[in-house]
mmCIF file of C-alpha atoms in Angstrom:
data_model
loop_
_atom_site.group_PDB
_atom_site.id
_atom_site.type_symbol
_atom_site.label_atom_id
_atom_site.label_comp_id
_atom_site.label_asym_id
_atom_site.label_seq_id
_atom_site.Cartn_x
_atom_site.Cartn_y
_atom_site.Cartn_z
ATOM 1 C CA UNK J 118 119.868 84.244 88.192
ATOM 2 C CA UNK J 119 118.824 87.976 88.693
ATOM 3 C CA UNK J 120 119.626 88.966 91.995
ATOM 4 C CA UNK J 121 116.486 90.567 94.428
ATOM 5 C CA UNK J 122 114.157 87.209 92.664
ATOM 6 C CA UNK J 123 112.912 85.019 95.647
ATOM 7 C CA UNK J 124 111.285 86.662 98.495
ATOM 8 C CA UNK J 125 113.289 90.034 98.362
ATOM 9 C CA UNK J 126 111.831 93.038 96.602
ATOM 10 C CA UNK J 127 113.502 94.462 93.625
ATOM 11 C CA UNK J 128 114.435 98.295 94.881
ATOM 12 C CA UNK J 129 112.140 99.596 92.422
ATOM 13 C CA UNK J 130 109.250 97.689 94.087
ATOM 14 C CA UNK J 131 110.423 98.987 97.563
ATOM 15 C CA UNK J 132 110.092 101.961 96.338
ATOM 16 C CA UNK J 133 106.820 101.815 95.156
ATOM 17 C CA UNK J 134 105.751 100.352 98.848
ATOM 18 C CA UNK J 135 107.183 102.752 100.517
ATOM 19 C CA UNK J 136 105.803 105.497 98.967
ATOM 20 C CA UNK J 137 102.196 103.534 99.213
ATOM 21 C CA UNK J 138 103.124 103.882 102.663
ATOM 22 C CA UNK J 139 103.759 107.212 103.326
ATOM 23 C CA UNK J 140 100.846 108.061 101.418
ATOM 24 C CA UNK J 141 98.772 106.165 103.887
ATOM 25 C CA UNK J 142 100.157 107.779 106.365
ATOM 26 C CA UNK J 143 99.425 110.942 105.145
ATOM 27 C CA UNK J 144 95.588 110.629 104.454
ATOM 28 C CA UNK J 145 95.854 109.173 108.616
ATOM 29 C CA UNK J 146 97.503 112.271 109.550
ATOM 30 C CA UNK J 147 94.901 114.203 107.299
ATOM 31 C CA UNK J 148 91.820 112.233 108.638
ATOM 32 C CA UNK J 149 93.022 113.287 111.999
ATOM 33 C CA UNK J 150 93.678 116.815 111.368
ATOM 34 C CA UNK J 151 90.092 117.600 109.275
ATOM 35 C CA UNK J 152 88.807 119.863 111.819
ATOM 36 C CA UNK J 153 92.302 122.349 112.716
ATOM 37 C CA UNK J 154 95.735 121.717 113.266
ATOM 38 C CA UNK J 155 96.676 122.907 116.802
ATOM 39 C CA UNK J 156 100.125 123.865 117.716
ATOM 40 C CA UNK J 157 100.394 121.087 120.385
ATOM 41 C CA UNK J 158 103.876 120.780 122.293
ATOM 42 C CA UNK J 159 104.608 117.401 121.954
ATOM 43 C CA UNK J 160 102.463 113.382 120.932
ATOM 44 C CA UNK J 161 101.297 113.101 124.679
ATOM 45 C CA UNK J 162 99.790 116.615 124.652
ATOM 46 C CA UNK J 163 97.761 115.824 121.238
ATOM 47 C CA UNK J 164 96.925 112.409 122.786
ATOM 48 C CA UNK J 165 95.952 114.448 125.840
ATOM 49 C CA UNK J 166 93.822 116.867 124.003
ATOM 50 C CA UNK J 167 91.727 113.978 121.892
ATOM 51 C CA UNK J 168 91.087 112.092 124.903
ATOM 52 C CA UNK J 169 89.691 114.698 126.715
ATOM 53 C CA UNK J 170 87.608 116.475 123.801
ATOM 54 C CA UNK J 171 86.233 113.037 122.698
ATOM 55 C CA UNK J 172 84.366 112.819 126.647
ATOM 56 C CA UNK J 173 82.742 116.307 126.081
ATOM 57 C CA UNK J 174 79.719 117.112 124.140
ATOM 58 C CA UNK J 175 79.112 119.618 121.968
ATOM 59 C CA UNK J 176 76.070 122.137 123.350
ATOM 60 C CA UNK J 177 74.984 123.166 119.743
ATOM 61 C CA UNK J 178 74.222 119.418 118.525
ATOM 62 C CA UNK J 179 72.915 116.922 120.744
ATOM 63 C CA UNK J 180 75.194 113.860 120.072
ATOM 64 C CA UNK J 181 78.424 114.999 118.761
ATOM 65 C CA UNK J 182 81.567 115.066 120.977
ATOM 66 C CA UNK J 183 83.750 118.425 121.038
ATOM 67 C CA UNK J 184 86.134 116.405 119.283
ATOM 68 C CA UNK J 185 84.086 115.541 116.062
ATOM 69 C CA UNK J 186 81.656 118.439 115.816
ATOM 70 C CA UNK J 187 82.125 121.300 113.204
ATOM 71 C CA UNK J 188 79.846 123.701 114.854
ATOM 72 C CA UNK J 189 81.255 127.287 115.718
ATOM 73 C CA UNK J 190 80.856 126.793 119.134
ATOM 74 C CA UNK J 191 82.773 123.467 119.462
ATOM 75 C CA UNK J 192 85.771 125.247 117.456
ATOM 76 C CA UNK J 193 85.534 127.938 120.142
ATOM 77 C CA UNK J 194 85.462 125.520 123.059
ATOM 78 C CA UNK J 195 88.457 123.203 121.847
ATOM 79 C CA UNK J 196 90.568 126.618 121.510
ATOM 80 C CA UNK J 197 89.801 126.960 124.981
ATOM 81 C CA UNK J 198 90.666 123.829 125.966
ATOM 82 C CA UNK J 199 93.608 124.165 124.183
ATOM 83 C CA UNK J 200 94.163 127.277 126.166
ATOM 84 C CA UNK J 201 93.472 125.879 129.131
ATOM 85 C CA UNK J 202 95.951 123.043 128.854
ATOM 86 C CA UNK J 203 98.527 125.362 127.927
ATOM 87 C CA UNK J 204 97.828 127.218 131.052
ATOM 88 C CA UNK J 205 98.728 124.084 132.785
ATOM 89 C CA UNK J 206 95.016 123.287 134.192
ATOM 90 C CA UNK J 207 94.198 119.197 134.663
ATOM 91 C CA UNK J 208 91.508 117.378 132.728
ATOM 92 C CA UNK J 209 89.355 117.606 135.740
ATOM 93 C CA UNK J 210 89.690 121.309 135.919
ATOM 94 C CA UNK J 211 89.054 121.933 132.750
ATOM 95 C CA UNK J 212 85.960 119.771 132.720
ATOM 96 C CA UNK J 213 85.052 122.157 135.518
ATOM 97 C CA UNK J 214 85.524 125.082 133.816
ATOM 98 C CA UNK J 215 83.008 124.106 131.054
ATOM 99 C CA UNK J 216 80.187 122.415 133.414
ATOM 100 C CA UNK J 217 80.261 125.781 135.568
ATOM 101 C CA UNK J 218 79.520 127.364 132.374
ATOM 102 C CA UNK J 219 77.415 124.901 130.387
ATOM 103 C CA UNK J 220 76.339 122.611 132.949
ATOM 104 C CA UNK J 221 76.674 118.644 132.961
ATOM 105 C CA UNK J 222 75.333 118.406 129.705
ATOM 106 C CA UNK J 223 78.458 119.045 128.415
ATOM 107 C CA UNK J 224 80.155 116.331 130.096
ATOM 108 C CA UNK J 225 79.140 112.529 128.479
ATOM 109 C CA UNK J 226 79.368 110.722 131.740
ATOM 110 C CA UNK J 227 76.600 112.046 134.037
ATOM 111 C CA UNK J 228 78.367 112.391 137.494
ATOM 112 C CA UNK J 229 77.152 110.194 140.126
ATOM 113 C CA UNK J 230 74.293 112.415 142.225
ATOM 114 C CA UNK J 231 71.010 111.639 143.831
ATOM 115 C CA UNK J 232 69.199 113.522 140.663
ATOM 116 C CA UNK J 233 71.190 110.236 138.658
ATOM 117 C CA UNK J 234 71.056 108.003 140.556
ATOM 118 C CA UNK J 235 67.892 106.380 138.306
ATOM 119 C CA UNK J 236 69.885 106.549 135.312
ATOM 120 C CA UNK J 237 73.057 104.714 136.886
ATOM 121 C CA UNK J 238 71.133 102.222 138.311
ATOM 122 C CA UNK J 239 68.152 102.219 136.734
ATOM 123 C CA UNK J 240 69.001 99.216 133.727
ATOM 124 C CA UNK J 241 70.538 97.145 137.011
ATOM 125 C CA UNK J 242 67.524 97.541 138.477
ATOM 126 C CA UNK J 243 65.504 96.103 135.608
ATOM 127 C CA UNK J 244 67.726 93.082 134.933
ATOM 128 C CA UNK J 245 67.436 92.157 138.806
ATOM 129 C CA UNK J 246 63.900 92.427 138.253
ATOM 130 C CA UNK J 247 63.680 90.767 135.131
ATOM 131 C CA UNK J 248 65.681 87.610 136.443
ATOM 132 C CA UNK J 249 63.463 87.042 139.760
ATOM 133 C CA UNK J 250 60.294 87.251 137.350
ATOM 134 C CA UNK J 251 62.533 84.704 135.428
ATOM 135 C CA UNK J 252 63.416 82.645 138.367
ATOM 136 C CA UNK J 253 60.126 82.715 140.179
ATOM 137 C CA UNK J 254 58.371 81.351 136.576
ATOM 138 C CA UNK J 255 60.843 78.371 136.395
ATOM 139 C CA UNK J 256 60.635 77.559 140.034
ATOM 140 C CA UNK J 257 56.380 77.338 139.582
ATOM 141 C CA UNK J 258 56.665 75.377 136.496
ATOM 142 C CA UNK J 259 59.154 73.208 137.943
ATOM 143 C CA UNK J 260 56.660 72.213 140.440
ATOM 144 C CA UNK J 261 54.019 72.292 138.546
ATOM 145 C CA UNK J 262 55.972 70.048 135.763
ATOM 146 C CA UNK J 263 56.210 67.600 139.159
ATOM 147 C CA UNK J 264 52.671 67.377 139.905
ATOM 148 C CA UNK J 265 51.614 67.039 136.508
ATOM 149 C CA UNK J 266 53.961 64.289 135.304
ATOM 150 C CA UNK J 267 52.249 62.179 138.475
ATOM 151 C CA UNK J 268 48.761 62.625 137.530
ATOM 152 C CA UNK J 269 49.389 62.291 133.756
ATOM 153 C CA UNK J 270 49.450 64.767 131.716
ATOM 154 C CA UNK J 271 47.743 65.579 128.235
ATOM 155 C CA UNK J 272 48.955 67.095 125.535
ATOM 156 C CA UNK J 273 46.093 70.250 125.120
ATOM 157 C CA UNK J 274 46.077 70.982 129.364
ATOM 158 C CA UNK J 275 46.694 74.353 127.846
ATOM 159 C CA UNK J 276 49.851 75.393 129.410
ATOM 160 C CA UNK J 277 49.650 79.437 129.778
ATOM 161 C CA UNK J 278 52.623 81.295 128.175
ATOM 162 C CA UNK I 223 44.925 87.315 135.600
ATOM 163 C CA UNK I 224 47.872 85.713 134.184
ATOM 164 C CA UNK I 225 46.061 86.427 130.789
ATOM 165 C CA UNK I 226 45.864 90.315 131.853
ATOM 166 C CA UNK I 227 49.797 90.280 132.455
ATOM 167 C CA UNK I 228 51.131 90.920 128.867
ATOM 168 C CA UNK I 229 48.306 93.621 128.195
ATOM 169 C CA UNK I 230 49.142 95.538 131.351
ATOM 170 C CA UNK I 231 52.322 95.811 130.406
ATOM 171 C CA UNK I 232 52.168 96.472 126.876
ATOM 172 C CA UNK I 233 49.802 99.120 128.171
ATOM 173 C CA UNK I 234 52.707 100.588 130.995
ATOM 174 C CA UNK I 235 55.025 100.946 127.397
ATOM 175 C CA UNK I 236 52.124 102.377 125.757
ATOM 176 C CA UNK I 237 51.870 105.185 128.805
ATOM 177 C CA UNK I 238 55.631 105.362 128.878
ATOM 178 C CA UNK I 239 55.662 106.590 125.233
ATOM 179 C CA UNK I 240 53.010 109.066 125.442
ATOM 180 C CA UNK I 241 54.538 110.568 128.174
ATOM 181 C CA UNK I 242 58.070 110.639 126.166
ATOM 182 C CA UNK I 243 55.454 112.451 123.593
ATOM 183 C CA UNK I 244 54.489 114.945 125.847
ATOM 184 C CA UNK I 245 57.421 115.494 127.588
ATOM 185 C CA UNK I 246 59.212 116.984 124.465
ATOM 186 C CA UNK I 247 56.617 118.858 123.413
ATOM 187 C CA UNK I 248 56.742 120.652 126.745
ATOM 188 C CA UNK I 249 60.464 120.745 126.783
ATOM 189 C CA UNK I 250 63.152 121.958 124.104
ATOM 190 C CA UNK I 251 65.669 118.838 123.862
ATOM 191 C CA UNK I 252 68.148 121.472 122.920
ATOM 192 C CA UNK I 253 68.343 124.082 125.539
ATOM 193 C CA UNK I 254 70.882 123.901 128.093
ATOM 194 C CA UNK I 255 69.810 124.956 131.705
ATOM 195 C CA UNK I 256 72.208 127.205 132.814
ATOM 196 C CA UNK I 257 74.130 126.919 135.635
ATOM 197 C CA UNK I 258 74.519 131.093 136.005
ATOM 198 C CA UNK I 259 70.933 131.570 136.910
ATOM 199 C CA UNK I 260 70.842 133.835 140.211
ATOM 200 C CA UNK I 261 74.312 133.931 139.807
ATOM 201 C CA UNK I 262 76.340 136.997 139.184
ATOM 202 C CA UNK I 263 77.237 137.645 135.162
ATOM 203 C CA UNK I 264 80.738 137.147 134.244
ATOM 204 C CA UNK I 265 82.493 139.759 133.738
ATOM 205 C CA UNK I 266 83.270 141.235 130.596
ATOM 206 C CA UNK I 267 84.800 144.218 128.594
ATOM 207 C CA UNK I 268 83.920 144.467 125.209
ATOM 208 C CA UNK I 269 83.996 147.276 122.376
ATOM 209 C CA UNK I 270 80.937 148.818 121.418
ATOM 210 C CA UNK I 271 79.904 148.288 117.913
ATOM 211 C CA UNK I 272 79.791 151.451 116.238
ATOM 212 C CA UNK I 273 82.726 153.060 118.562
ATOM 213 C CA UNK I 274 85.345 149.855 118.677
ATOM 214 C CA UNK I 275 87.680 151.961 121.159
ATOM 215 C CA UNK I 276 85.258 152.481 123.766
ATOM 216 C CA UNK I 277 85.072 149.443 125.918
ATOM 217 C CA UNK I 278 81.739 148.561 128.341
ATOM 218 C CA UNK I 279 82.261 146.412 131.134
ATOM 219 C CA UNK I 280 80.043 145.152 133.273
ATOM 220 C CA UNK I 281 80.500 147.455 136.431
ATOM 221 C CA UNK I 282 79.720 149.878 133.439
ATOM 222 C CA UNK I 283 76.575 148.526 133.507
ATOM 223 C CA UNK I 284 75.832 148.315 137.138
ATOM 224 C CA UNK I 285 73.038 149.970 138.839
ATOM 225 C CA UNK I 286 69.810 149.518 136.372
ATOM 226 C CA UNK I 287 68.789 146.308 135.278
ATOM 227 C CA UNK I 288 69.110 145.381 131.095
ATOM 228 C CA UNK I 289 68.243 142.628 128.887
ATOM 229 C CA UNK I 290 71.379 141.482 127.049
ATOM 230 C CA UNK I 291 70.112 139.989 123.644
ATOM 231 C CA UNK I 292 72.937 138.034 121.904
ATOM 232 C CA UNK I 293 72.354 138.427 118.424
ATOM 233 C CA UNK I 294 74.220 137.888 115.210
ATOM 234 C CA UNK I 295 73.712 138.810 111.192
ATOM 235 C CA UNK I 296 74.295 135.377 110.378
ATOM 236 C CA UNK I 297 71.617 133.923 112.674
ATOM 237 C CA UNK I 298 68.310 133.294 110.682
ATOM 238 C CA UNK I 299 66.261 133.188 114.044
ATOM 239 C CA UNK I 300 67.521 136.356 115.534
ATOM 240 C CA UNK I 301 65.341 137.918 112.381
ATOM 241 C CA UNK I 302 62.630 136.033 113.834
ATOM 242 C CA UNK I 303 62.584 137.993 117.122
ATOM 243 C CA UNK I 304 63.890 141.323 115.809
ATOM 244 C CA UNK I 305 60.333 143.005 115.118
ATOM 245 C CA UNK I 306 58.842 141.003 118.247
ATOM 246 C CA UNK I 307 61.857 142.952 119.977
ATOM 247 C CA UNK I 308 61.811 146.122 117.917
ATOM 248 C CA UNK I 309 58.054 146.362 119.359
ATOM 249 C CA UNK I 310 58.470 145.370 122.922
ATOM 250 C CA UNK I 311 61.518 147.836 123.710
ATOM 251 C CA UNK I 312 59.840 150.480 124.731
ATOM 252 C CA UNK I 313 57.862 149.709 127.144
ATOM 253 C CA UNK I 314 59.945 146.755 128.335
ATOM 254 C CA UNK I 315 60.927 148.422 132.099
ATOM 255 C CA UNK I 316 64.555 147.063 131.428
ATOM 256 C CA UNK I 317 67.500 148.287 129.233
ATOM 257 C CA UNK I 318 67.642 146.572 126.046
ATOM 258 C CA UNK I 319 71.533 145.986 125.224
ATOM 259 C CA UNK I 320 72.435 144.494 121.763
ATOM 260 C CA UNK I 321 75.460 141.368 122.050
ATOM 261 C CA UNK I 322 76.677 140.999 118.902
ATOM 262 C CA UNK I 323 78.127 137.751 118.827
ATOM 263 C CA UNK I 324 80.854 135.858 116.434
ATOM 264 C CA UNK I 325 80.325 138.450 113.719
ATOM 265 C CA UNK I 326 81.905 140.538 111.505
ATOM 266 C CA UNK I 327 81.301 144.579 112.777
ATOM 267 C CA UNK I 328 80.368 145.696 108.679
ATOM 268 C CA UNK I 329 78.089 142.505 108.322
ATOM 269 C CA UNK I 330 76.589 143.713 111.794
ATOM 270 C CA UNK I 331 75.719 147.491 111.060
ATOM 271 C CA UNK I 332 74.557 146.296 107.414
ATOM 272 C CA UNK I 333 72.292 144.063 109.139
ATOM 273 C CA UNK I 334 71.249 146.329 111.809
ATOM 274 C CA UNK I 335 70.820 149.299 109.282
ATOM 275 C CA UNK I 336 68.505 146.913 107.066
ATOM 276 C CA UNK I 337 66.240 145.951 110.128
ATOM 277 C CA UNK I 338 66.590 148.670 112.445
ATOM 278 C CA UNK I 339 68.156 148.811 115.813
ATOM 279 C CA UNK I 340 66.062 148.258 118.767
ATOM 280 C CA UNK I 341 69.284 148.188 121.153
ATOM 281 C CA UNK I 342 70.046 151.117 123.612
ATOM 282 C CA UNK I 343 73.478 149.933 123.841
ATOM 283 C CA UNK I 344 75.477 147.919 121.193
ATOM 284 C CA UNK I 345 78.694 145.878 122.545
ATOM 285 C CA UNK I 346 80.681 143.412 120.010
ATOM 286 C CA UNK I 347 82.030 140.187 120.732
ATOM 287 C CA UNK I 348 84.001 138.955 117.526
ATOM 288 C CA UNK I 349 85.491 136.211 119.012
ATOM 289 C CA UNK I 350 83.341 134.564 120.829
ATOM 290 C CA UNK I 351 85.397 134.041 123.330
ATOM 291 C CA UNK I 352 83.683 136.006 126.084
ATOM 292 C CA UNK I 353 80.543 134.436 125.329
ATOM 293 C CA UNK I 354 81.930 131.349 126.581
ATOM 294 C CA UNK I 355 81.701 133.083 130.089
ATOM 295 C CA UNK I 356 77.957 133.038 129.551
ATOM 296 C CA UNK I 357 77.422 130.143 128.261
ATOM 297 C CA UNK I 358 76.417 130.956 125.152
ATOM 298 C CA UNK I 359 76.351 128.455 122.807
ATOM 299 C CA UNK I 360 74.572 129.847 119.851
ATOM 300 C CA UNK I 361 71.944 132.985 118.652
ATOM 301 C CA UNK I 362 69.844 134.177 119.500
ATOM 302 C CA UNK I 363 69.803 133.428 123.652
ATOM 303 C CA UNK I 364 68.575 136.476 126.289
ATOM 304 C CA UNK I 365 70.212 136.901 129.943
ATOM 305 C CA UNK I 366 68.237 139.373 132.537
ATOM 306 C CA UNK I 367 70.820 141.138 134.303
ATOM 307 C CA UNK I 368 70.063 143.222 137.541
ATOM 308 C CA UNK I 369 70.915 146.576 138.551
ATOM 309 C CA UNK I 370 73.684 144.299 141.188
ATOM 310 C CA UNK I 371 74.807 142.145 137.756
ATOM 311 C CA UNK I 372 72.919 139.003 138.641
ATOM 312 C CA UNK I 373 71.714 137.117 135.948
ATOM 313 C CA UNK I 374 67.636 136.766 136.865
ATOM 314 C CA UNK I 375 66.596 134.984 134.033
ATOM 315 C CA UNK I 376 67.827 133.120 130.326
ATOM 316 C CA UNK I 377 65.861 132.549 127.340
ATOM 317 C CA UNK I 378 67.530 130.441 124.818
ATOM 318 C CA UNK I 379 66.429 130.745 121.535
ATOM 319 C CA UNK I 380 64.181 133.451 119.819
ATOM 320 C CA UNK I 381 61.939 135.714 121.633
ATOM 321 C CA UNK I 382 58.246 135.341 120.381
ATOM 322 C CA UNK I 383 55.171 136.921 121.267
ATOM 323 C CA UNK I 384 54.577 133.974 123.333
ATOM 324 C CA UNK I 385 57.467 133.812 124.998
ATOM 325 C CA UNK I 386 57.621 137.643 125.425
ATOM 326 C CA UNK I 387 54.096 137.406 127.358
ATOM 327 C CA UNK I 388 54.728 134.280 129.554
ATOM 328 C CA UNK I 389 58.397 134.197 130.256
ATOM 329 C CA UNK I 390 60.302 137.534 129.960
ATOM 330 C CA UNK I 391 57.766 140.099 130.908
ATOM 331 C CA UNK I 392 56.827 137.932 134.087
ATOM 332 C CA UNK I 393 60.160 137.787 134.636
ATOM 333 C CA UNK I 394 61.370 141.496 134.460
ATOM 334 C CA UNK I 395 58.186 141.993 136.496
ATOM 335 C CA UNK I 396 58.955 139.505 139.721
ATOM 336 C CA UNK I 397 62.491 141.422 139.371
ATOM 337 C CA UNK I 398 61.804 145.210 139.409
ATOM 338 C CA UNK I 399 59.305 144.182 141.767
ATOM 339 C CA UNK I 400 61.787 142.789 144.379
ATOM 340 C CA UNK I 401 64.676 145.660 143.503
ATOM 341 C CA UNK I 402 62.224 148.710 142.658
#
């Protein structure tokens, strides 16, 4: 008997995996480095820094996040986050910093305010609406379904749906 | 009645898109409001475009009002306003001061020497990164600045006729009205 037959690899198919692996990795680290590597200090920082950018959207084109857009202008702005970060300033100040400059469109959550209130609540609104209309229909029918199984009922009393 | 119910509201929907319709005809989807209007400009030193070691700042600028046009060689829509501009300069009331904005200086003055230069006052901003101060997000976009550095008024996108009759003259005019 050969030794490495049974359920261990031969070295020479280790090898082979482990290089499949590391080139895995690579296109990974590539996919996350298409737009520009950034001299970040440390994992948590870079973690930081795609968190953040990935909540912000890009002024030039409608629905693309800082994070994902190619545009000039998002380039610009993640440099400046970027700076801003190393400057020490939180997420919240930095988000700041952009809506004083490009106002809450930037950010992708719309900030709680009487002007958004609508939009918040708006789709709860509905659904509350929606399920009384619901409610008050089965309720009617219910007693209707009563009444009509007492009299008899036939099968073209043309029940309106 | 009960029969009416489905039509009414397919009829609501039918309202609710036409005003969606309308609405974005009236409205561009892409311009940002800005959050600077009646607000004082950022400040800013930049180098001029033909003489990169002078520097104008904005307390440079202080005292009389300008139009700061942020313009760029590689923007296909700042070609659109430059004759509506080249026209209107001269009898615009206001300063007309050229931002050039993420370019390259040569590509700039090739540009500028191709069209013609309808700018009393050229400052460069290669970067980009003052721009940011503004709020600019692309080119061509228009700030009216006032003789105290308030911003008065922003235009984003290119000035045309139309929007040189309705929005900036009326606009230049409610100013040097107030601040003669």
């Amino acid at each position: 008997m050969k030794p490495g037959i049974g359920n261990r690899a031969s070295p020479a198919r280790r090898l082979r995996l482990a290089f499949f692996i590391a080139l895995l990795t690579c296109v990974g680290f590539a996919h996350a480095q298409a737009i520009e590597p950034m001299p970040f200090a440390n994992h948590a920082q870079e973690l930081r820094f795609q968190h953040l950018t990935h909540q912000l959207r890009c002024p030039m084109c409608q629905n693309e996040t800082l994070a994902d857009s190619n545009a000039p202008i998002a380039r610009d702005l993640r440099n400046q986050i970027f700076k801003l970060m190393q400057q020490g300033k939180s997420d919240e100040e930095i988000k700041q910093y952009l809506v004083a400059r490009y106002s809450n469109y930037i950010l992708y959550d719309p900030p709680l305010r009487p002007g958004t209130v609508l939009l918040w609540f708006g789709p709860l609104a509905i659904l509350l609406a929606g399920a009384g209309v619901v409610l008050v229909a089965i309720r009617k029918r219910r007693r209707e379904g009563v009444e009509t199984t007492t009299v008899g009922d036939s099968a073209d009393n043309g029940e309106d749906w | 009645m009960n029969r009416l119910l489905p039509f009414i509201g397919f009829m609501l929907l039918v309202g609710l898109f036409g005003f969606g319709i309308w609405w974005n005809t009236r409205h561009d989807p892409n311009a940002i409001p800005t959050p600077l209007l009646n607000k004082p400009a950022p400040t800013f030193d930049l180098p001029k475009l033909y003489e990169p070691t002078q520097t104008v700042s904005k307390a440079d600028l202080l005292g009389q009002p300008y139009l700061l046009n942020v313009f760029a060689s590689w923007c296909i829509e700042c070609g659109v306003e430059h004759p509506v501009l080249t026209a209107a300069a001269p009898t615009l009331g206001v300063k007309l001061v050229g931002y050039n904005y993420k370019d390259a200086p040569a590509d700039a003055k090739a540009w500028l020497a191709a069209h013609g230069s309808p700018y009393a006052l050229l400052i460069a901003d290669e970067s980009g990164q003052t721009a940011i101060d503004f709020g600019v997000y692309g080119a061509p976009e228009s700030f009216l600045i006032d003789a105290k550095g308030v911003i008065r008024f922003k235009h984003i996108g290119p000035i045309t006729p139309e929007v040189l009759a309705t929005k900036v003259k009326p606009a230049i005019a409610a100013m040097l009205k107030e601040a003669p």
